[in-house]
Amino acid sequence: MKNLFYSLIALCSLTAFGQQKTYSFDKKVSYKISIPDDYSAYYDGKEMYFVNYISKDALLGTFDGFTNEYASSTSFNHQSFFIQKNRVFEVIANSLENRLSIKAPSYYEGIDEKSLQPYSDNFIGNIESIKNLNSTQTINGYKCNEYEVMTKNEYEQKPVTICVDEKNQLNNTSYLLPKANLKGLLVRMDAGDFN
């Protein structure tokens, strides 16, 4: 009887561990976020960064330097996002355990069935159109092509200007903007209120 019990425990353990997927993020891209002066008082004048960890089939992103009354910068658990197969998951990352857990949607976040899914389809919102501006810039030594991405949420339409180094081997653009059909390194994003 003991052997049967231990066999069942071992089988359940193997099943639980067998369902976990591991990723190896071997590239890191860090963006400094420029906040307008009107908002700097809310962030204690700290520098803030948008950080991407890139693997061959996924992207893990987080915002460093953001603190508020609910999340401490000294906390080991912090909210991040994980993108795989054109799905953006809000996750909680535990840096001590190198584990991600998907944040469960709340019934208060939306009333339709789609908003209760644990993922969304795009990092920057619903993309209405993408327009090549036929202009290039050189930013920190990266030559990039500019595009205007028109996004729409339930309240407004908003243009976001991006600059992509399409010849760069690093590719985070296809994760952050999967419907844009662009590949390469996202060098700059300007949403008007931050860049």
PDB file of C-alpha atoms in Angstrom:
ATOM      1  CA  MET A   1       0.000   0.000   0.000  1.00  0.00           C
ATOM      2  CA  LYS A   2       2.877   2.364   0.836  1.00  0.00           C
ATOM      3  CA  ASN A   3       4.448   1.736  -2.571  1.00  0.00           C
ATOM      4  CA  LEU A   4       1.183   2.553  -4.339  1.00  0.00           C
ATOM      5  CA  PHE A   5       0.838   5.770  -2.324  1.00  0.00           C
ATOM      6  CA  TYR A   6       4.415   6.887  -3.090  1.00  0.00           C
ATOM      7  CA  SER A   7       3.963   5.978  -6.761  1.00  0.00           C
ATOM      8  CA  LEU A   8       0.852   8.158  -6.990  1.00  0.00           C
ATOM      9  CA  ILE A   9       2.640  11.073  -5.279  1.00  0.00           C
ATOM     10  CA  ALA A  10       5.593  10.710  -7.679  1.00  0.00           C
ATOM     11  CA  LEU A  11       3.267  10.566 -10.697  1.00  0.00           C
ATOM     12  CA  CYS A  12       1.382  13.683  -9.567  1.00  0.00           C
ATOM     13  CA  SER A  13       4.665  15.520  -8.970  1.00  0.00           C
ATOM     14  CA  LEU A  14       5.983  14.604 -12.408  1.00  0.00           C
ATOM     15  CA  THR A  15       2.738  15.739 -14.008  1.00  0.00           C
ATOM     16  CA  ALA A  16       2.838  19.086 -12.203  1.00  0.00           C
ATOM     17  CA  PHE A  17       6.490  19.740 -13.032  1.00  0.00           C
ATOM     18  CA  GLY A  18       6.110  18.483 -16.589  1.00  0.00           C
ATOM     19  CA  GLN A  19       3.645  21.248 -17.434  1.00  0.00           C
ATOM     20  CA  GLN A  20       6.053  24.063 -16.665  1.00  0.00           C
ATOM     21  CA  LYS A  21       7.773  25.723 -19.621  1.00  0.00           C
ATOM     22  CA  THR A  22      11.174  27.293 -19.250  1.00  0.00           C
ATOM     23  CA  TYR A  23      12.613  30.200 -21.202  1.00  0.00           C
ATOM     24  CA  SER A  24      16.146  31.462 -21.443  1.00  0.00           C
ATOM     25  CA  PHE A  25      16.309  35.217 -21.982  1.00  0.00           C
ATOM     26  CA  ASP A  26      19.731  35.969 -23.403  1.00  0.00           C
ATOM     27  CA  LYS A  27      19.320  39.602 -24.534  1.00  0.00           C
ATOM     28  CA  LYS A  28      18.401  42.670 -22.501  1.00  0.00           C
ATOM     29  CA  VAL A  29      17.297  46.012 -23.934  1.00  0.00           C
ATOM     30  CA  SER A  30      16.732  48.931 -21.585  1.00  0.00           C
ATOM     31  CA  TYR A  31      14.911  52.160 -22.505  1.00  0.00           C
ATOM     32  CA  LYS A  32      15.017  55.303 -20.403  1.00  0.00           C
ATOM     33  CA  ILE A  33      11.540  56.811 -20.070  1.00  0.00           C
ATOM     34  CA  SER A  34      11.216  60.581 -20.337  1.00  0.00           C
ATOM     35  CA  ILE A  35       8.390  61.794 -18.120  1.00  0.00           C
ATOM     36  CA  PRO A  36       6.942  65.306 -18.553  1.00  0.00           C
ATOM     37  CA  ASP A  37       7.748  67.742 -15.753  1.00  0.00           C
ATOM     38  CA  ASP A  38       4.064  67.819 -14.731  1.00  0.00           C
ATOM     39  CA  TYR A  39       4.290  64.154 -13.686  1.00  0.00           C
ATOM     40  CA  SER A  40       7.796  64.102 -12.201  1.00  0.00           C
ATOM     41  CA  ALA A  41       6.534  64.921  -8.692  1.00  0.00           C
ATOM     42  CA  TYR A  42       4.544  61.662  -8.685  1.00  0.00           C
ATOM     43  CA  TYR A  43       7.683  59.638  -9.362  1.00  0.00           C
ATOM     44  CA  ASP A  44      10.030  61.350  -6.876  1.00  0.00           C
ATOM     45  CA  GLY A  45      12.317  62.471  -9.704  1.00  0.00           C
ATOM     46  CA  LYS A  46      13.690  58.934 -10.120  1.00  0.00           C
ATOM     47  CA  GLU A  47      14.856  57.640 -13.461  1.00  0.00           C
ATOM     48  CA  MET A  48      12.537  55.079 -14.943  1.00  0.00           C
ATOM     49  CA  TYR A  49      13.268  52.386 -17.467  1.00  0.00           C
ATOM     50  CA  PHE A  50      11.309  50.080 -19.741  1.00  0.00           C
ATOM     51  CA  VAL A  51      13.298  46.820 -19.828  1.00  0.00           C
ATOM     52  CA  ASN A  52      12.896  43.963 -22.337  1.00  0.00           C
ATOM     53  CA  TYR A  53      14.410  40.509 -21.889  1.00  0.00           C
ATOM     54  CA  ILE A  54      14.360  38.676 -25.210  1.00  0.00           C
ATOM     55  CA  SER A  55      14.527  34.959 -25.979  1.00  0.00           C
ATOM     56  CA  LYS A  56      14.124  33.227 -29.331  1.00  0.00           C
ATOM     57  CA  ASP A  57      10.353  32.786 -28.856  1.00  0.00           C
ATOM     58  CA  ALA A  58       9.232  35.137 -26.059  1.00  0.00           C
ATOM     59  CA  LEU A  59       9.744  38.548 -24.475  1.00  0.00           C
ATOM     60  CA  LEU A  60       9.599  39.485 -20.797  1.00  0.00           C
ATOM     61  CA  GLY A  61       9.155  43.174 -20.051  1.00  0.00           C
ATOM     62  CA  THR A  62       9.083  45.240 -16.917  1.00  0.00           C
ATOM     63  CA  PHE A  63       9.213  48.852 -15.778  1.00  0.00           C
ATOM     64  CA  ASP A  64      12.048  49.669 -13.364  1.00  0.00           C
ATOM     65  CA  GLY A  65      11.978  52.680 -11.072  1.00  0.00           C
ATOM     66  CA  PHE A  66       8.202  52.916 -10.761  1.00  0.00           C
ATOM     67  CA  THR A  67       7.006  52.928  -7.173  1.00  0.00           C
ATOM     68  CA  ASN A  68       3.665  53.611  -5.648  1.00  0.00           C
ATOM     69  CA  GLU A  69       1.837  52.870  -2.429  1.00  0.00           C
ATOM     70  CA  TYR A  70       1.039  49.311  -3.573  1.00  0.00           C
ATOM     71  CA  ALA A  71       4.403  48.243  -5.000  1.00  0.00           C
ATOM     72  CA  SER A  72       7.766  48.844  -3.435  1.00  0.00           C
ATOM     73  CA  SER A  73      10.961  49.013  -5.464  1.00  0.00           C
ATOM     74  CA  THR A  74      12.590  46.817  -2.820  1.00  0.00           C
ATOM     75  CA  SER A  75       9.972  44.092  -3.241  1.00  0.00           C
ATOM     76  CA  PHE A  76      11.033  40.840  -4.853  1.00  0.00           C
ATOM     77  CA  ASN A  77       7.650  40.421  -6.507  1.00  0.00           C
ATOM     78  CA  HIS A  78       6.869  42.928  -9.221  1.00  0.00           C
ATOM     79  CA  GLN A  79       4.420  43.203 -12.055  1.00  0.00           C
ATOM     80  CA  SER A  80       5.709  42.596 -15.522  1.00  0.00           C
ATOM     81  CA  PHE A  81       4.384  41.375 -18.833  1.00  0.00           C
ATOM     82  CA  PHE A  82       5.211  38.298 -20.869  1.00  0.00           C
ATOM     83  CA  ILE A  83       4.640  38.053 -24.627  1.00  0.00           C
ATOM     84  CA  GLN A  84       4.515  34.782 -26.533  1.00  0.00           C
ATOM     85  CA  LYS A  85       2.661  33.865 -29.735  1.00  0.00           C
ATOM     86  CA  ASN A  86       1.104  37.350 -30.050  1.00  0.00           C
ATOM     87  CA  ARG A  87      -0.418  37.171 -26.576  1.00  0.00           C
ATOM     88  CA  VAL A  88       0.466  39.626 -23.837  1.00  0.00           C
ATOM     89  CA  PHE A  89       0.115  38.239 -20.305  1.00  0.00           C
ATOM     90  CA  GLU A  90       0.341  40.369 -17.179  1.00  0.00           C
ATOM     91  CA  VAL A  91       2.603  38.410 -14.852  1.00  0.00           C
ATOM     92  CA  ILE A  92       4.080  38.678 -11.401  1.00  0.00           C
ATOM     93  CA  ALA A  93       7.806  37.995 -11.466  1.00  0.00           C
ATOM     94  CA  ASN A  94       9.614  36.690  -8.418  1.00  0.00           C
ATOM     95  CA  SER A  95      13.296  37.469  -8.876  1.00  0.00           C
ATOM     96  CA  LEU A  96      14.397  35.096  -6.112  1.00  0.00           C
ATOM     97  CA  GLU A  97      12.744  32.060  -7.662  1.00  0.00           C
ATOM     98  CA  ASN A  98      13.052  33.015 -11.357  1.00  0.00           C
ATOM     99  CA  ARG A  99       9.364  32.221 -11.725  1.00  0.00           C
ATOM    100  CA  LEU A 100       6.482  33.967 -13.447  1.00  0.00           C
ATOM    101  CA  SER A 101       2.857  33.606 -12.496  1.00  0.00           C
ATOM    102  CA  ILE A 102       0.028  34.895 -14.635  1.00  0.00           C
ATOM    103  CA  LYS A 103      -2.053  37.606 -12.995  1.00  0.00           C
ATOM    104  CA  ALA A 104      -5.657  36.432 -12.902  1.00  0.00           C
ATOM    105  CA  PRO A 105      -8.151  38.845 -14.466  1.00  0.00           C
ATOM    106  CA  SER A 106     -10.641  40.491 -12.157  1.00  0.00           C
ATOM    107  CA  TYR A 107     -14.366  40.599 -12.802  1.00  0.00           C
ATOM    108  CA  TYR A 108     -14.150  44.316 -12.082  1.00  0.00           C
ATOM    109  CA  GLU A 109     -11.725  44.947 -14.972  1.00  0.00           C
ATOM    110  CA  GLY A 110     -14.360  44.449 -17.647  1.00  0.00           C
ATOM    111  CA  ILE A 111     -17.794  43.182 -18.367  1.00  0.00           C
ATOM    112  CA  ASP A 112     -17.297  41.285 -21.596  1.00  0.00           C
ATOM    113  CA  GLU A 113     -15.839  37.807 -21.926  1.00  0.00           C
ATOM    114  CA  LYS A 114     -12.765  38.979 -23.867  1.00  0.00           C
ATOM    115  CA  SER A 115     -11.658  41.279 -21.041  1.00  0.00           C
ATOM    116  CA  LEU A 116     -11.737  38.336 -18.641  1.00  0.00           C
ATOM    117  CA  GLN A 117      -9.104  36.431 -20.622  1.00  0.00           C
ATOM    118  CA  PRO A 118      -5.689  36.272 -18.939  1.00  0.00           C
ATOM    119  CA  TYR A 119      -4.062  37.904 -21.975  1.00  0.00           C
ATOM    120  CA  SER A 120      -4.507  40.693 -24.503  1.00  0.00           C
ATOM    121  CA  ASP A 121      -3.650  40.806 -28.194  1.00  0.00           C
ATOM    122  CA  ASN A 122      -1.365  43.835 -28.241  1.00  0.00           C
ATOM    123  CA  PHE A 123       1.044  45.584 -25.910  1.00  0.00           C
ATOM    124  CA  ILE A 124       0.060  49.138 -26.890  1.00  0.00           C
ATOM    125  CA  GLY A 125      -3.655  48.599 -27.501  1.00  0.00           C
ATOM    126  CA  ASN A 126      -5.862  48.085 -30.520  1.00  0.00           C
ATOM    127  CA  ILE A 127      -3.927  49.067 -33.625  1.00  0.00           C
ATOM    128  CA  GLU A 128      -6.085  50.820 -36.222  1.00  0.00           C
ATOM    129  CA  SER A 129      -3.383  51.594 -38.797  1.00  0.00           C
ATOM    130  CA  ILE A 130       0.360  51.753 -39.360  1.00  0.00           C
ATOM    131  CA  LYS A 131       1.791  54.411 -41.638  1.00  0.00           C
ATOM    132  CA  ASN A 132       5.383  54.540 -42.866  1.00  0.00           C
ATOM    133  CA  LEU A 133       6.523  58.148 -42.417  1.00  0.00           C
ATOM    134  CA  ASN A 134       9.362  57.613 -44.943  1.00  0.00           C
ATOM    135  CA  SER A 135      11.865  59.284 -42.625  1.00  0.00           C
ATOM    136  CA  THR A 136      14.881  58.015 -40.737  1.00  0.00           C
ATOM    137  CA  GLN A 137      16.649  59.110 -37.588  1.00  0.00           C
ATOM    138  CA  THR A 138      19.894  58.150 -35.926  1.00  0.00           C
ATOM    139  CA  ILE A 139      19.422  57.719 -32.179  1.00  0.00           C
ATOM    140  CA  ASN A 140      22.348  56.598 -30.000  1.00  0.00           C
ATOM    141  CA  GLY A 141      24.085  55.212 -33.081  1.00  0.00           C
ATOM    142  CA  TYR A 142      21.045  53.254 -34.327  1.00  0.00           C
ATOM    143  CA  LYS A 143      19.621  54.240 -37.701  1.00  0.00           C
ATOM    144  CA  CYS A 144      15.876  53.680 -37.570  1.00  0.00           C
ATOM    145  CA  ASN A 145      12.791  54.138 -39.761  1.00  0.00           C
ATOM    146  CA  GLU A 146       9.838  56.089 -38.386  1.00  0.00           C
ATOM    147  CA  TYR A 147       6.234  54.836 -38.381  1.00  0.00           C
ATOM    148  CA  GLU A 148       3.017  56.269 -37.029  1.00  0.00           C
ATOM    149  CA  VAL A 149       0.865  53.692 -35.267  1.00  0.00           C
ATOM    150  CA  MET A 150      -2.731  54.761 -34.688  1.00  0.00           C
ATOM    151  CA  THR A 151      -4.188  53.051 -31.621  1.00  0.00           C
ATOM    152  CA  LYS A 152      -7.723  53.153 -30.327  1.00  0.00           C
ATOM    153  CA  ASN A 153      -9.158  52.385 -26.938  1.00  0.00           C
ATOM    154  CA  GLU A 154     -12.743  52.789 -25.777  1.00  0.00           C
ATOM    155  CA  TYR A 155     -12.265  56.531 -25.224  1.00  0.00           C
ATOM    156  CA  GLU A 156      -9.985  57.921 -27.932  1.00  0.00           C
ATOM    157  CA  GLN A 157      -7.774  57.428 -30.968  1.00  0.00           C
ATOM    158  CA  LYS A 158      -4.126  58.132 -30.300  1.00  0.00           C
ATOM    159  CA  PRO A 159      -1.075  58.320 -32.581  1.00  0.00           C
ATOM    160  CA  VAL A 160       2.151  56.690 -31.383  1.00  0.00           C
ATOM    161  CA  THR A 161       5.365  57.343 -33.301  1.00  0.00           C
ATOM    162  CA  ILE A 162       7.899  54.528 -33.312  1.00  0.00           C
ATOM    163  CA  CYS A 163      11.388  54.294 -34.754  1.00  0.00           C
ATOM    164  CA  VAL A 164      12.602  50.793 -35.700  1.00  0.00           C
ATOM    165  CA  ASP A 165      16.098  49.647 -36.682  1.00  0.00           C
ATOM    166  CA  GLU A 166      14.911  47.007 -39.147  1.00  0.00           C
ATOM    167  CA  LYS A 167      18.451  45.807 -39.916  1.00  0.00           C
ATOM    168  CA  ASN A 168      19.293  45.015 -36.290  1.00  0.00           C
ATOM    169  CA  GLN A 169      19.552  41.351 -35.298  1.00  0.00           C
ATOM    170  CA  LEU A 170      17.713  42.032 -32.046  1.00  0.00           C
ATOM    171  CA  ASN A 171      13.988  41.760 -32.619  1.00  0.00           C
ATOM    172  CA  ASN A 172      11.597  43.054 -30.005  1.00  0.00           C
ATOM    173  CA  THR A 173       9.302  44.974 -32.383  1.00  0.00           C
ATOM    174  CA  SER A 174       7.531  41.840 -33.629  1.00  0.00           C
ATOM    175  CA  TYR A 175       6.641  40.999 -29.994  1.00  0.00           C
ATOM    176  CA  LEU A 176       5.560  44.482 -28.913  1.00  0.00           C
ATOM    177  CA  LEU A 177       3.675  45.211 -32.168  1.00  0.00           C
ATOM    178  CA  PRO A 178       2.750  41.837 -33.670  1.00  0.00           C
ATOM    179  CA  LYS A 179       0.158  43.256 -36.067  1.00  0.00           C
ATOM    180  CA  ALA A 180       2.610  45.831 -37.442  1.00  0.00           C
ATOM    181  CA  ASN A 181       4.429  43.202 -39.526  1.00  0.00           C
ATOM    182  CA  LEU A 182       7.751  44.834 -38.577  1.00  0.00           C
ATOM    183  CA  LYS A 183      10.923  43.200 -37.320  1.00  0.00           C
ATOM    184  CA  GLY A 184      13.951  44.721 -35.693  1.00  0.00           C
ATOM    185  CA  LEU A 185      14.974  46.713 -32.663  1.00  0.00           C
ATOM    186  CA  LEU A 186      12.485  49.254 -31.364  1.00  0.00           C
ATOM    187  CA  VAL A 187      14.760  52.257 -30.818  1.00  0.00           C
ATOM    188  CA  ARG A 188      12.206  54.867 -29.744  1.00  0.00           C
ATOM    189  CA  MET A 189       8.499  55.135 -28.947  1.00  0.00           C
ATOM    190  CA  ASP A 190       6.787  58.488 -28.564  1.00  0.00           C
ATOM    191  CA  ALA A 191       3.212  58.419 -27.300  1.00  0.00           C
ATOM    192  CA  GLY A 192       2.994  62.181 -26.769  1.00  0.00           C
ATOM    193  CA  ASP A 193       2.754  62.069 -22.970  1.00  0.00           C
ATOM    194  CA  PHE A 194       5.921  59.975 -22.590  1.00  0.00           C
ATOM    195  CA  ASN A 195       8.762  58.767 -24.802  1.00  0.00           C
TER     196      ASN A 195
END
